[in-house]
JSON list of N, CA and C in Angstrom, two decimals:
[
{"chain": "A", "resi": 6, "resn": "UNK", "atom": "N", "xyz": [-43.97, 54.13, -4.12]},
{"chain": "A", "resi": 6, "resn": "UNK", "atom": "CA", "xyz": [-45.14, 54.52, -4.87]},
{"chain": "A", "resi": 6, "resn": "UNK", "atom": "C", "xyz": [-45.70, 55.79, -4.25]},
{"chain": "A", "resi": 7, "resn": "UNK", "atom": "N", "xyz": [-45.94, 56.50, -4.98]},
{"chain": "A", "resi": 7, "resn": "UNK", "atom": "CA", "xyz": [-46.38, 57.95, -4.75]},
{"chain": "A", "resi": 7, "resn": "UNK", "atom": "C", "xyz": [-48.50, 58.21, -5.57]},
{"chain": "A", "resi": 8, "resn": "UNK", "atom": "N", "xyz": [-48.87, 58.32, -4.15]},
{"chain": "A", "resi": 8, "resn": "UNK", "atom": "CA", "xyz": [-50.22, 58.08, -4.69]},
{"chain": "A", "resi": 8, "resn": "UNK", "atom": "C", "xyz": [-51.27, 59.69, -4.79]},
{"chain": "A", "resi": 9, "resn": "UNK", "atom": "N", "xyz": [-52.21, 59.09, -5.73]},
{"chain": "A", "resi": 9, "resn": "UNK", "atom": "CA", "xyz": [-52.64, 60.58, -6.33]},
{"chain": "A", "resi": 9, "resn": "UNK", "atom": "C", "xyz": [-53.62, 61.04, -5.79]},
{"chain": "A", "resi": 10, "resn": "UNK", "atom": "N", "xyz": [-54.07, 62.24, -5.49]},
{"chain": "A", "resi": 10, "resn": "UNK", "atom": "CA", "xyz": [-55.22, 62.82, -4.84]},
{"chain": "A", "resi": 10, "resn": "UNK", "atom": "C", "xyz": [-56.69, 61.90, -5.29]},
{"chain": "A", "resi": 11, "resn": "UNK", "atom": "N", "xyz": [-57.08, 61.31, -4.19]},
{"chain": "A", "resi": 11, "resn": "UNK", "atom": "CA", "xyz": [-58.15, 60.87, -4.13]},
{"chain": "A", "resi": 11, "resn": "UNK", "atom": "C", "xyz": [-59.52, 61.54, -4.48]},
{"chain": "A", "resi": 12, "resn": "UNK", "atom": "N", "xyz": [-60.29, 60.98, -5.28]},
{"chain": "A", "resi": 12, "resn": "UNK", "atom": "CA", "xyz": [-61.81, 61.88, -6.02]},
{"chain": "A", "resi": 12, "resn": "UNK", "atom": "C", "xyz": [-62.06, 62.53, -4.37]},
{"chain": "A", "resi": 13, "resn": "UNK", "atom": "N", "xyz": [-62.80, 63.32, -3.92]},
{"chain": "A", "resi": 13, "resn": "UNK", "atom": "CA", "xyz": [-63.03, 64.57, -5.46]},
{"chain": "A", "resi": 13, "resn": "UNK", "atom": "C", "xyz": [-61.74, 65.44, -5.44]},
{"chain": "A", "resi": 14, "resn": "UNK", "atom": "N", "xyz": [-60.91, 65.40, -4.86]},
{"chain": "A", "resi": 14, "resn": "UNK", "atom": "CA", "xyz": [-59.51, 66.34, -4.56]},
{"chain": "A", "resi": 14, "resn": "UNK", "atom": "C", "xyz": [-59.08, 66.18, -5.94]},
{"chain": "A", "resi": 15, "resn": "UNK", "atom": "N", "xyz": [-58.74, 65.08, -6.58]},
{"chain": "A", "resi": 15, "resn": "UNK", "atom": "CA", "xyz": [-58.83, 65.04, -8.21]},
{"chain": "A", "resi": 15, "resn": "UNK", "atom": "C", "xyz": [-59.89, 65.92, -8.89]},
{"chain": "A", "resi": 16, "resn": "UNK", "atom": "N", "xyz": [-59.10, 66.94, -9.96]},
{"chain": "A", "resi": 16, "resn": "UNK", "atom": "CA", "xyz": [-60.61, 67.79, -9.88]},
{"chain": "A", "resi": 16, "resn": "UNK", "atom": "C", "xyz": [-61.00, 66.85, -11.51]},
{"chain": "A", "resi": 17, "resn": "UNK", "atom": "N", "xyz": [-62.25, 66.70, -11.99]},
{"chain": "A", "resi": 17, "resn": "UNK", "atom": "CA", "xyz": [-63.11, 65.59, -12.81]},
{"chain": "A", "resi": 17, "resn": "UNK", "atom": "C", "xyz": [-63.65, 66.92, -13.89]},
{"chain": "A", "resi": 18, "resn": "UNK", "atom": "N", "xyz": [-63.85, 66.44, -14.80]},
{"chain": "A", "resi": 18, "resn": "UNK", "atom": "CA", "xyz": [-64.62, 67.51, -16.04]},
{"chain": "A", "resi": 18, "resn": "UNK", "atom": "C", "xyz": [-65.81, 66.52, -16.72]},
{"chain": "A", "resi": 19, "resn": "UNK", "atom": "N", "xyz": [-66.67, 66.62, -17.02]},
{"chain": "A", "resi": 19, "resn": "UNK", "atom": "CA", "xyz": [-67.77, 66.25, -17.15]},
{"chain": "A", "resi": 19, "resn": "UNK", "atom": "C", "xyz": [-68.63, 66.53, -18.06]},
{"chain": "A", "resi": 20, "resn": "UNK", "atom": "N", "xyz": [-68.00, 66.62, -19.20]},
{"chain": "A", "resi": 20, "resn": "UNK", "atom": "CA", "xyz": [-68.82, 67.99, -20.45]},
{"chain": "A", "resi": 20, "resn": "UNK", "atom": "C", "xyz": [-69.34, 66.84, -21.12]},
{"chain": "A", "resi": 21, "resn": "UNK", "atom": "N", "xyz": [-70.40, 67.22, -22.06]},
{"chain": "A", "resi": 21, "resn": "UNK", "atom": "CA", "xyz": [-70.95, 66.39, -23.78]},
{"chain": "A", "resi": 21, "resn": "UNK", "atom": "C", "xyz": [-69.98, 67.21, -24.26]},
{"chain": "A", "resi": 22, "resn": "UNK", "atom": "N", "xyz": [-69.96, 66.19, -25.44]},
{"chain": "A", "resi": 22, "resn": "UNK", "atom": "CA", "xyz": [-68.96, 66.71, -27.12]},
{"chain": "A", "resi": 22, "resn": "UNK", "atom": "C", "xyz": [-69.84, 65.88, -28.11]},
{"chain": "A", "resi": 23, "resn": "UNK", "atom": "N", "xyz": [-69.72, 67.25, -28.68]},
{"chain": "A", "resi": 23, "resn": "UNK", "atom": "CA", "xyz": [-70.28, 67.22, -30.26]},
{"chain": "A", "resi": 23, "resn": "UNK", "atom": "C", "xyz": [-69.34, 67.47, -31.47]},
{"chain": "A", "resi": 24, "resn": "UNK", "atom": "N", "xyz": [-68.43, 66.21, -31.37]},
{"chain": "A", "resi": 24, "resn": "UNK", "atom": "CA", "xyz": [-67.45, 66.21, -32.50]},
{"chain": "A", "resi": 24, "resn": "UNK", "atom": "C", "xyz": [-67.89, 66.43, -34.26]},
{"chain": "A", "resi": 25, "resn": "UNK", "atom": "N", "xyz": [-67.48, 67.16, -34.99]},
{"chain": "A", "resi": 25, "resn": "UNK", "atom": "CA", "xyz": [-67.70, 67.18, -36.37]},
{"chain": "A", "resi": 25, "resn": "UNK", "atom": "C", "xyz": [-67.67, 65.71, -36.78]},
{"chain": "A", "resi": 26, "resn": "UNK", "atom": "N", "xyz": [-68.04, 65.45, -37.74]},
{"chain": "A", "resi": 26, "resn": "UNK", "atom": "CA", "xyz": [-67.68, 64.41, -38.57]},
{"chain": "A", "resi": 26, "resn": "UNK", "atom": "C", "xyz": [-66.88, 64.46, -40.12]},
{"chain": "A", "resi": 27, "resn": "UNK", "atom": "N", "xyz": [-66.76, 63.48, -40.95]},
{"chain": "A", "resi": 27, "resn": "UNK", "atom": "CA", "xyz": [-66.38, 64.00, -42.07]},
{"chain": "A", "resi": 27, "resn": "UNK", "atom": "C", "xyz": [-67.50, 64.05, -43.24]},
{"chain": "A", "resi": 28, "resn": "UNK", "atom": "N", "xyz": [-67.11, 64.44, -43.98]},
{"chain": "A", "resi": 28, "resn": "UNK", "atom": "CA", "xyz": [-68.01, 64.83, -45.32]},
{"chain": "A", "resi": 28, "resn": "UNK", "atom": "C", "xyz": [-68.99, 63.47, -46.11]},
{"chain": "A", "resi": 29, "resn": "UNK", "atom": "N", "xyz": [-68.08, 62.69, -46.38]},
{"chain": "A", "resi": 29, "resn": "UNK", "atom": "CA", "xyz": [-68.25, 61.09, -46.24]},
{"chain": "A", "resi": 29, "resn": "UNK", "atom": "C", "xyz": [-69.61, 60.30, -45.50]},
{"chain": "A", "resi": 30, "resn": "UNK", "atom": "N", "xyz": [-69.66, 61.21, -44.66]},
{"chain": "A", "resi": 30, "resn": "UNK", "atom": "CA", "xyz": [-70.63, 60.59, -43.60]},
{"chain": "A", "resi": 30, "resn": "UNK", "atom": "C", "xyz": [-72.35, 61.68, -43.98]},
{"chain": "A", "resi": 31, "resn": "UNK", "atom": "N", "xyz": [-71.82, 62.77, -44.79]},
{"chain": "A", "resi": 31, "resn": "UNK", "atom": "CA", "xyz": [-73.44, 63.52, -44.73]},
{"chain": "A", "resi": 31, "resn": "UNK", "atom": "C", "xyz": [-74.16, 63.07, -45.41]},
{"chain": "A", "resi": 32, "resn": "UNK", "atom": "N", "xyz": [-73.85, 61.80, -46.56]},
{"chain": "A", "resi": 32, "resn": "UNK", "atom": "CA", "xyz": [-74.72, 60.94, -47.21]},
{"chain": "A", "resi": 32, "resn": "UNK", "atom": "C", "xyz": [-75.75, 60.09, -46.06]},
{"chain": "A", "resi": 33, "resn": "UNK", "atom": "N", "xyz": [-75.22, 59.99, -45.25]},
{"chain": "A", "resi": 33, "resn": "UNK", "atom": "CA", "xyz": [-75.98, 59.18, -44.30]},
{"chain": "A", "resi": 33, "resn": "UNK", "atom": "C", "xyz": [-76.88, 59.70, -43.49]},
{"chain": "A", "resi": 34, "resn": "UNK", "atom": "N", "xyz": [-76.45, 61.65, -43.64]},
{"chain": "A", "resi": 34, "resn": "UNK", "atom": "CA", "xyz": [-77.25, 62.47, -42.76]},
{"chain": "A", "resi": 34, "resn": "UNK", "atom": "C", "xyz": [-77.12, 62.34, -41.42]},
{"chain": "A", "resi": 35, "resn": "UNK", "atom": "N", "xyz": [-75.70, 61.89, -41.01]},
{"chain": "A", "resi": 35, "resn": "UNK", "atom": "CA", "xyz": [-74.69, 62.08, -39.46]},
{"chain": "A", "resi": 35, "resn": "UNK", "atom": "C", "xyz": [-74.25, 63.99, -39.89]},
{"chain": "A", "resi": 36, "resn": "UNK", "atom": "N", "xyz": [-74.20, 64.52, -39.34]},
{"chain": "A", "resi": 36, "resn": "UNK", "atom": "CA", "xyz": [-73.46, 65.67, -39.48]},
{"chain": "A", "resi": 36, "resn": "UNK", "atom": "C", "xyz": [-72.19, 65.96, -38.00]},
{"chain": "A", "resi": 37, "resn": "UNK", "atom": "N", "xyz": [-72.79, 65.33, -36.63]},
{"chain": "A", "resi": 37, "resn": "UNK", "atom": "CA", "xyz": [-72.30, 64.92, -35.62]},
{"chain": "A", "resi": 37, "resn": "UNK", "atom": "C", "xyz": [-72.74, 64.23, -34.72]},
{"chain": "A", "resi": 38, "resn": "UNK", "atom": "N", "xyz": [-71.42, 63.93, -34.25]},
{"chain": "A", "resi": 38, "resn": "UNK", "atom": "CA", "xyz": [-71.97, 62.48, -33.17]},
{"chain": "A", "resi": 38, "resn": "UNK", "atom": "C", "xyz": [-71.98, 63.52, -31.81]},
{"chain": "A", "resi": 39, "resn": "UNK", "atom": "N", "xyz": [-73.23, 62.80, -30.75]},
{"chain": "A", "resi": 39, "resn": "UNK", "atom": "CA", "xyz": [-73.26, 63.18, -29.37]},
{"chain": "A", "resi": 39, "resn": "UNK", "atom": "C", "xyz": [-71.80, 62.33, -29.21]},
{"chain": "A", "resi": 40, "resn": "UNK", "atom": "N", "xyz": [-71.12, 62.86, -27.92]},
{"chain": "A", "resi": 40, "resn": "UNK", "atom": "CA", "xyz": [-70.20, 61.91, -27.36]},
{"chain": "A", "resi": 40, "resn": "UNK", "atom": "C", "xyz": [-70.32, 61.95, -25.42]},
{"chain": "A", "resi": 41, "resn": "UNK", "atom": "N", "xyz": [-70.03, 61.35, -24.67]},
{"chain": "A", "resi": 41, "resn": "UNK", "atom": "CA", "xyz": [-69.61, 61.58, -23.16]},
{"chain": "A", "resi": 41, "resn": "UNK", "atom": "C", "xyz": [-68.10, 61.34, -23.16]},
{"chain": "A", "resi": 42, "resn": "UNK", "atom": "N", "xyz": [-67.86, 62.85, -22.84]},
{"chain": "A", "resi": 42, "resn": "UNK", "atom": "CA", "xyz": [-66.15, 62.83, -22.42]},
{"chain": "A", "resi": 42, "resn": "UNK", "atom": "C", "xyz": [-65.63, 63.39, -21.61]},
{"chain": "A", "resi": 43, "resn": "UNK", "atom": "N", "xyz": [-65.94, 62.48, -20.22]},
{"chain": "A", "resi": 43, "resn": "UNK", "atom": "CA", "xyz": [-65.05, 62.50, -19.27]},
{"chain": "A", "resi": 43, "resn": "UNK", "atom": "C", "xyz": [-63.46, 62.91, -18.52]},
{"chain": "A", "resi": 44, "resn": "UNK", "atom": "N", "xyz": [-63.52, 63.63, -18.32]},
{"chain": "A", "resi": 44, "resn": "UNK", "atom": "CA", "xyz": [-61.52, 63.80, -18.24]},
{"chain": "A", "resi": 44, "resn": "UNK", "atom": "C", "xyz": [-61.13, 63.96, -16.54]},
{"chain": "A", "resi": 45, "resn": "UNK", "atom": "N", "xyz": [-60.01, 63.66, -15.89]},
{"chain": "A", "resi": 45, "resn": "UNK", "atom": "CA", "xyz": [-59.24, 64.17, -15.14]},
{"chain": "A", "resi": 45, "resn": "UNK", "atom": "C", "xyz": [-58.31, 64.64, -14.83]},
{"chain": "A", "resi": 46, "resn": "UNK", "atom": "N", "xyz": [-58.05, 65.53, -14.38]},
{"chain": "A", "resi": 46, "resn": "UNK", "atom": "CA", "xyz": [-56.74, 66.38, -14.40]},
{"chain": "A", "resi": 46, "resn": "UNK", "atom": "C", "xyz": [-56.01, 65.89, -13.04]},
{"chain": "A", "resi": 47, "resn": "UNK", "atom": "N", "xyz": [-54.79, 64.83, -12.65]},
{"chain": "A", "resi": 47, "resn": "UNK", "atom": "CA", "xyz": [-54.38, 64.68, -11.79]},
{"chain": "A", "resi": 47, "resn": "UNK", "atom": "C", "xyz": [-52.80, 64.98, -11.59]},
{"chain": "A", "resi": 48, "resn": "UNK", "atom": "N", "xyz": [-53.03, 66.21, -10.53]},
{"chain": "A", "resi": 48, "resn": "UNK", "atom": "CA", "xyz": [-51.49, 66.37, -10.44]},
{"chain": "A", "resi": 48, "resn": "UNK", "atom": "C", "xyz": [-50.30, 65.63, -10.28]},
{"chain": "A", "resi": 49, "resn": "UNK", "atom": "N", "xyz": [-49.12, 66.11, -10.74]},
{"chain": "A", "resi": 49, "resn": "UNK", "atom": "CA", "xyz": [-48.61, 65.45, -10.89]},
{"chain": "A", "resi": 49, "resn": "UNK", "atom": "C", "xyz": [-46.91, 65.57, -9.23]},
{"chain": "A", "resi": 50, "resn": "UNK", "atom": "N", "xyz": [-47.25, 64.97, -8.60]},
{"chain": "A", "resi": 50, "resn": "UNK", "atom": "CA", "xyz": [-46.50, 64.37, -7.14]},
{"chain": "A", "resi": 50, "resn": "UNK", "atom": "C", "xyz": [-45.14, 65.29, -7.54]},
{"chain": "A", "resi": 51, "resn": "UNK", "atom": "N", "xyz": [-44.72, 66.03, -6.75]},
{"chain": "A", "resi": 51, "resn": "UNK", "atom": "CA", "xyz": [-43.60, 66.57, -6.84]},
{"chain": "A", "resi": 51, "resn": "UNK", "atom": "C", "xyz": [-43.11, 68.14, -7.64]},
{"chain": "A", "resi": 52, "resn": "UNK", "atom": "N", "xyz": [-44.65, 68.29, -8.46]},
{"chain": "A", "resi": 52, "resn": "UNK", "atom": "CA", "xyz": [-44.50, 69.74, -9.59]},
{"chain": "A", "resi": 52, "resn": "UNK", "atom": "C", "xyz": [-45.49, 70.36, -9.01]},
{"chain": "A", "resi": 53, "resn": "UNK", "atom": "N", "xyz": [-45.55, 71.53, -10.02]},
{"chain": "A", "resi": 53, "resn": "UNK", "atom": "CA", "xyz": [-46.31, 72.68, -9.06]},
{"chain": "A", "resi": 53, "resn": "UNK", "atom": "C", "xyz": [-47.39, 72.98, -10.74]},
{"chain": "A", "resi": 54, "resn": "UNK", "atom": "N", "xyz": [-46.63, 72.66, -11.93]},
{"chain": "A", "resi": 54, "resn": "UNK", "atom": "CA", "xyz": [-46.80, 72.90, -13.04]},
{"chain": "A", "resi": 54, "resn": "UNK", "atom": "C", "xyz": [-47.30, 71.57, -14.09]},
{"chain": "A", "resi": 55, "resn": "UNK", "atom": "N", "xyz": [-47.70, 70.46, -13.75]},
{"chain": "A", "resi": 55, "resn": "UNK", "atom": "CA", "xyz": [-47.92, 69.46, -14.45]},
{"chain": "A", "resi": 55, "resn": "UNK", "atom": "C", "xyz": [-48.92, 68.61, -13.96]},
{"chain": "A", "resi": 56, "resn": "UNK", "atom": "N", "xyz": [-49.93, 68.12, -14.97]},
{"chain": "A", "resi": 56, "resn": "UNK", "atom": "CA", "xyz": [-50.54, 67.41, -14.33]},
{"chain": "A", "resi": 56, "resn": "UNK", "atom": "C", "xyz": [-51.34, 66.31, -15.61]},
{"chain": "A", "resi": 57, "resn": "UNK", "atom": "N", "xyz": [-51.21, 65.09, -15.55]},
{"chain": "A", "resi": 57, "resn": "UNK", "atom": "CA", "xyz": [-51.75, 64.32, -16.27]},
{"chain": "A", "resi": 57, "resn": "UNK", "atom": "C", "xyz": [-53.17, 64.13, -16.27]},
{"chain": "A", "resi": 58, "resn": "UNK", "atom": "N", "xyz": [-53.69, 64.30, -17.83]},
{"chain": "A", "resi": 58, "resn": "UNK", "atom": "CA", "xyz": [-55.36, 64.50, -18.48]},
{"chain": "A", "resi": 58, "resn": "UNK", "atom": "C", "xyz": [-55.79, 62.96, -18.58]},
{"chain": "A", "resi": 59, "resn": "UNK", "atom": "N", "xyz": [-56.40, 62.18, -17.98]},
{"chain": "A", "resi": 59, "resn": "UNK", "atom": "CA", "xyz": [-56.87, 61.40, -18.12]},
{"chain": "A", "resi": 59, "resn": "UNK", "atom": "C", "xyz": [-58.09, 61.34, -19.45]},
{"chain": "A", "resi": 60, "resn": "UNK", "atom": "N", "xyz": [-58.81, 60.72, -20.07]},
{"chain": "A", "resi": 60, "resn": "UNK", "atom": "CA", "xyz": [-59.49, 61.31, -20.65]},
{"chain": "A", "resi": 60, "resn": "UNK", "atom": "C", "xyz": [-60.24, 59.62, -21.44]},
{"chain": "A", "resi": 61, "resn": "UNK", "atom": "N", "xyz": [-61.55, 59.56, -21.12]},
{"chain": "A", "resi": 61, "resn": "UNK", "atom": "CA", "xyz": [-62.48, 58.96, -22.10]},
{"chain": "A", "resi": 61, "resn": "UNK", "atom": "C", "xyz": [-63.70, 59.28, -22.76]},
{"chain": "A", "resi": 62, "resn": "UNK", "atom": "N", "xyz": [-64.28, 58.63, -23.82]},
{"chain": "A", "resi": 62, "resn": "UNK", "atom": "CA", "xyz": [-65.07, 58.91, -24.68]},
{"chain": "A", "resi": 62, "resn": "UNK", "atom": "C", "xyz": [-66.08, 57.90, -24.74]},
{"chain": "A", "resi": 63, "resn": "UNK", "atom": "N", "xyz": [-67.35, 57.72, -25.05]},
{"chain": "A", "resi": 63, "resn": "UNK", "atom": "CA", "xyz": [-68.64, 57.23, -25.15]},
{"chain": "A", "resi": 63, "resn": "UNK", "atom": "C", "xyz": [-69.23, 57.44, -26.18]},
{"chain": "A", "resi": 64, "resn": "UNK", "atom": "N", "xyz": [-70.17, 57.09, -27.21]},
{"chain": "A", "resi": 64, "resn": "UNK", "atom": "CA", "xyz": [-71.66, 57.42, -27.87]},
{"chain": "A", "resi": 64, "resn": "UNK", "atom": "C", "xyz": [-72.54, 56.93, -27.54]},
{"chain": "A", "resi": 65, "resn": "UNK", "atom": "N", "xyz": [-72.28, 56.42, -26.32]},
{"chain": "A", "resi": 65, "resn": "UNK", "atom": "CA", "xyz": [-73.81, 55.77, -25.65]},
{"chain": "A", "resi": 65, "resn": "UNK", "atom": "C", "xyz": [-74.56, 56.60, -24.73]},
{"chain": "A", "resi": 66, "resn": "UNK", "atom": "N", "xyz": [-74.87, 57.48, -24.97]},
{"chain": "A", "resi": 66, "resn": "UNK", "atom": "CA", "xyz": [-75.51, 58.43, -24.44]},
{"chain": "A", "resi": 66, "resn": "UNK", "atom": "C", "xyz": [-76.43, 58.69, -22.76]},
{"chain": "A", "resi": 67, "resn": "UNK", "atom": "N", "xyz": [-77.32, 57.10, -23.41]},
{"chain": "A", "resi": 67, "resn": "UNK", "atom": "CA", "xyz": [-78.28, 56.83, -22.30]},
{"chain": "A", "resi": 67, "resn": "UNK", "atom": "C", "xyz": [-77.35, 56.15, -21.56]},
{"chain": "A", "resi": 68, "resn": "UNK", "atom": "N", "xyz": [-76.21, 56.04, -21.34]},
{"chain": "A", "resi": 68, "resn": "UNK", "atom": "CA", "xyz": [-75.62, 54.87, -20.42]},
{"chain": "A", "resi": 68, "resn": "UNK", "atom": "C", "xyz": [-74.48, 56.10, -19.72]},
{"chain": "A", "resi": 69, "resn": "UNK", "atom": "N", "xyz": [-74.36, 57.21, -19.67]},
{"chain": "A", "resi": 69, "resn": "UNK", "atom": "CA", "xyz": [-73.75, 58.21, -19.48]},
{"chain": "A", "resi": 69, "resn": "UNK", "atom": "C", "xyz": [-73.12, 58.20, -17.93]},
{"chain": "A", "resi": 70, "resn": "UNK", "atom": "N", "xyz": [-73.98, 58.57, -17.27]},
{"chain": "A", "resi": 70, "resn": "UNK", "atom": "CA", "xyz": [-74.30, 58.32, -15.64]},
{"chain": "A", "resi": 70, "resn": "UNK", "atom": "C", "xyz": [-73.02, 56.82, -14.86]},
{"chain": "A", "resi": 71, "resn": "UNK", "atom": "N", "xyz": [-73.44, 55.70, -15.85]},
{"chain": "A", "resi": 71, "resn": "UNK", "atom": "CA", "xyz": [-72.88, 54.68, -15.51]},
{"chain": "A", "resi": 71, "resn": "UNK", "atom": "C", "xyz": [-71.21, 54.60, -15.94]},
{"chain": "A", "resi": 72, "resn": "UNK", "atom": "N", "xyz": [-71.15, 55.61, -17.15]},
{"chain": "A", "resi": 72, "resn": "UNK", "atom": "CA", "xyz": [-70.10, 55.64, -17.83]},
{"chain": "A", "resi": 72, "resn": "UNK", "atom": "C", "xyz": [-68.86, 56.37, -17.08]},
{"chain": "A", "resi": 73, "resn": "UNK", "atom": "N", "xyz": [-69.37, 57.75, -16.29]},
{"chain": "A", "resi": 73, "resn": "UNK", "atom": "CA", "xyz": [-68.75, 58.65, -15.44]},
{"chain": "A", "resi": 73, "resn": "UNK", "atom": "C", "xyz": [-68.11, 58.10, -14.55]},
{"chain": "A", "resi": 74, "resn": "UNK", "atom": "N", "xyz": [-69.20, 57.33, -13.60]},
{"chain": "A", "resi": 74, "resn": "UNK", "atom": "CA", "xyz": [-69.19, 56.31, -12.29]},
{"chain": "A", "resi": 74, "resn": "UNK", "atom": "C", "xyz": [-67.99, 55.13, -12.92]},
{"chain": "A", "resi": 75, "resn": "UNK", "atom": "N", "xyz": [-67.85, 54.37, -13.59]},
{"chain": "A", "resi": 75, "resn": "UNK", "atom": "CA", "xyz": [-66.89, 53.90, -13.90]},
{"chain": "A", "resi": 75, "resn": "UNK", "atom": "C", "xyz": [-65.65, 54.24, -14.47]},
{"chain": "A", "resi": 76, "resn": "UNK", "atom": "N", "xyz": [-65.66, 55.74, -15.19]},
{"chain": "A", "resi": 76, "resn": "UNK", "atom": "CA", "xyz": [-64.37, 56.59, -15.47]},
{"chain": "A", "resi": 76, "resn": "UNK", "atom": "C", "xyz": [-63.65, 56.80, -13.97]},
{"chain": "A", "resi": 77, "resn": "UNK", "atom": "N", "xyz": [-65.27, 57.45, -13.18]},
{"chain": "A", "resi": 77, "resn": "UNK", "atom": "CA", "xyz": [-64.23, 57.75, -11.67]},
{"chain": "A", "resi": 77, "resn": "UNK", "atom": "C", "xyz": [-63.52, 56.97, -10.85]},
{"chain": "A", "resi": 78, "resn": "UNK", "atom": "N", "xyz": [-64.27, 55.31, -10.70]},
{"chain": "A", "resi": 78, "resn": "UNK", "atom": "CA", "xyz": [-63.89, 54.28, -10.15]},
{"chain": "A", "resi": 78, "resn": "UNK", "atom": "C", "xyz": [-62.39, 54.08, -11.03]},
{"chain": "A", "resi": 79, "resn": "UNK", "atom": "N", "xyz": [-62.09, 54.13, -11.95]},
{"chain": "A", "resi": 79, "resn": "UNK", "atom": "CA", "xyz": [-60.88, 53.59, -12.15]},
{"chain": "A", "resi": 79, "resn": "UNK", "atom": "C", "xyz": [-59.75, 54.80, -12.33]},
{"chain": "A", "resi": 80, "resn": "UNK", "atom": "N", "xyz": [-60.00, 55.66, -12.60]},
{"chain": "A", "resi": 80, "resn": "UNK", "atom": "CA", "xyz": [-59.06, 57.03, -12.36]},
{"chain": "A", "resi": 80, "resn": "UNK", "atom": "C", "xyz": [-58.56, 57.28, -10.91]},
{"chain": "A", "resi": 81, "resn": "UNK", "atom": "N", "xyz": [-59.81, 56.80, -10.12]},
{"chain": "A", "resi": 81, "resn": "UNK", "atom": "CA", "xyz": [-59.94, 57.12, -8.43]},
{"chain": "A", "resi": 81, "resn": "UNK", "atom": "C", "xyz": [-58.62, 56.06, -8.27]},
{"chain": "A", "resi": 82, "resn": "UNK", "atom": "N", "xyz": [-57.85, 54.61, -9.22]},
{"chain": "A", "resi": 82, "resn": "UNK", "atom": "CA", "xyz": [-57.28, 53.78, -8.91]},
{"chain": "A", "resi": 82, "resn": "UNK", "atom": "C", "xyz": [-55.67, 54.42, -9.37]},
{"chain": "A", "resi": 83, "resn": "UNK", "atom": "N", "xyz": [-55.31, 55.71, -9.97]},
{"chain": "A", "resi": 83, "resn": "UNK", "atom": "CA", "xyz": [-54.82, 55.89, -10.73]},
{"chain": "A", "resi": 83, "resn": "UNK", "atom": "C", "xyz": [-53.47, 56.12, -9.74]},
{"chain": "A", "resi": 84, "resn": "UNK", "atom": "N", "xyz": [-52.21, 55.78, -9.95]},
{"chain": "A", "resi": 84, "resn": "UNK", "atom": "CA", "xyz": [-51.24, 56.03, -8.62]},
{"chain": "A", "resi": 84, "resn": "UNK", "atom": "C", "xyz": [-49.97, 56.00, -9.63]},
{"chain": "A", "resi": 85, "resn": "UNK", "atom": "N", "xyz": [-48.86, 56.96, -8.92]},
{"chain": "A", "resi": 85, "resn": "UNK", "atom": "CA", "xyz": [-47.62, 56.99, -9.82]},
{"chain": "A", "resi": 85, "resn": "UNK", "atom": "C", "xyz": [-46.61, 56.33, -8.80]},
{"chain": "A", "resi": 86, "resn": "UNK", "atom": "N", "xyz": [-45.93, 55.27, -9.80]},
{"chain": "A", "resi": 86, "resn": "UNK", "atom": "CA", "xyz": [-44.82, 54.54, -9.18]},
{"chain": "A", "resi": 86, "resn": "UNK", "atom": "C", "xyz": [-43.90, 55.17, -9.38]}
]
């Protein structure tokens, strides 16, 4: 087992997204959703050129903080056999 750079050496992205929606939905007067989307970029053991995007999504906005903290906790677990 070949294990992956440990947070923060894993580098983490941390942005809001404001995805479009569809047309369907402007009856309701959504035009877009807030989102939290988290990603990690963890290299990949042996390349110089590759590296796997981890990546999750949220609309819970106020729960954001907690959402990160548990993206990192389990990415931080992330290891290539």
């Amino acid at each position: 087992m070949i294990e992956s750079p440990a947070p923060p050496e894993a580098p983490g992205l941390f942005p809001g997204f404001s995805p479009s929606v569809p047309e369907s939905w402007w009856e309701f007067g959504i035009r877009t959703l807030r989102m939290v989307l988290p990603q990690t970029c963890i290299p990949v053991p042996g390349t110089t050129d590759k590296v796997v995007l981890v990546s999750g999504t949220s609309p819970v906005l106020d729960l954001a903080a907690a959402f990160h903290d548990i993206f990192g906790a389990v990415t931080g677990t992330f290891r290539f056999a």
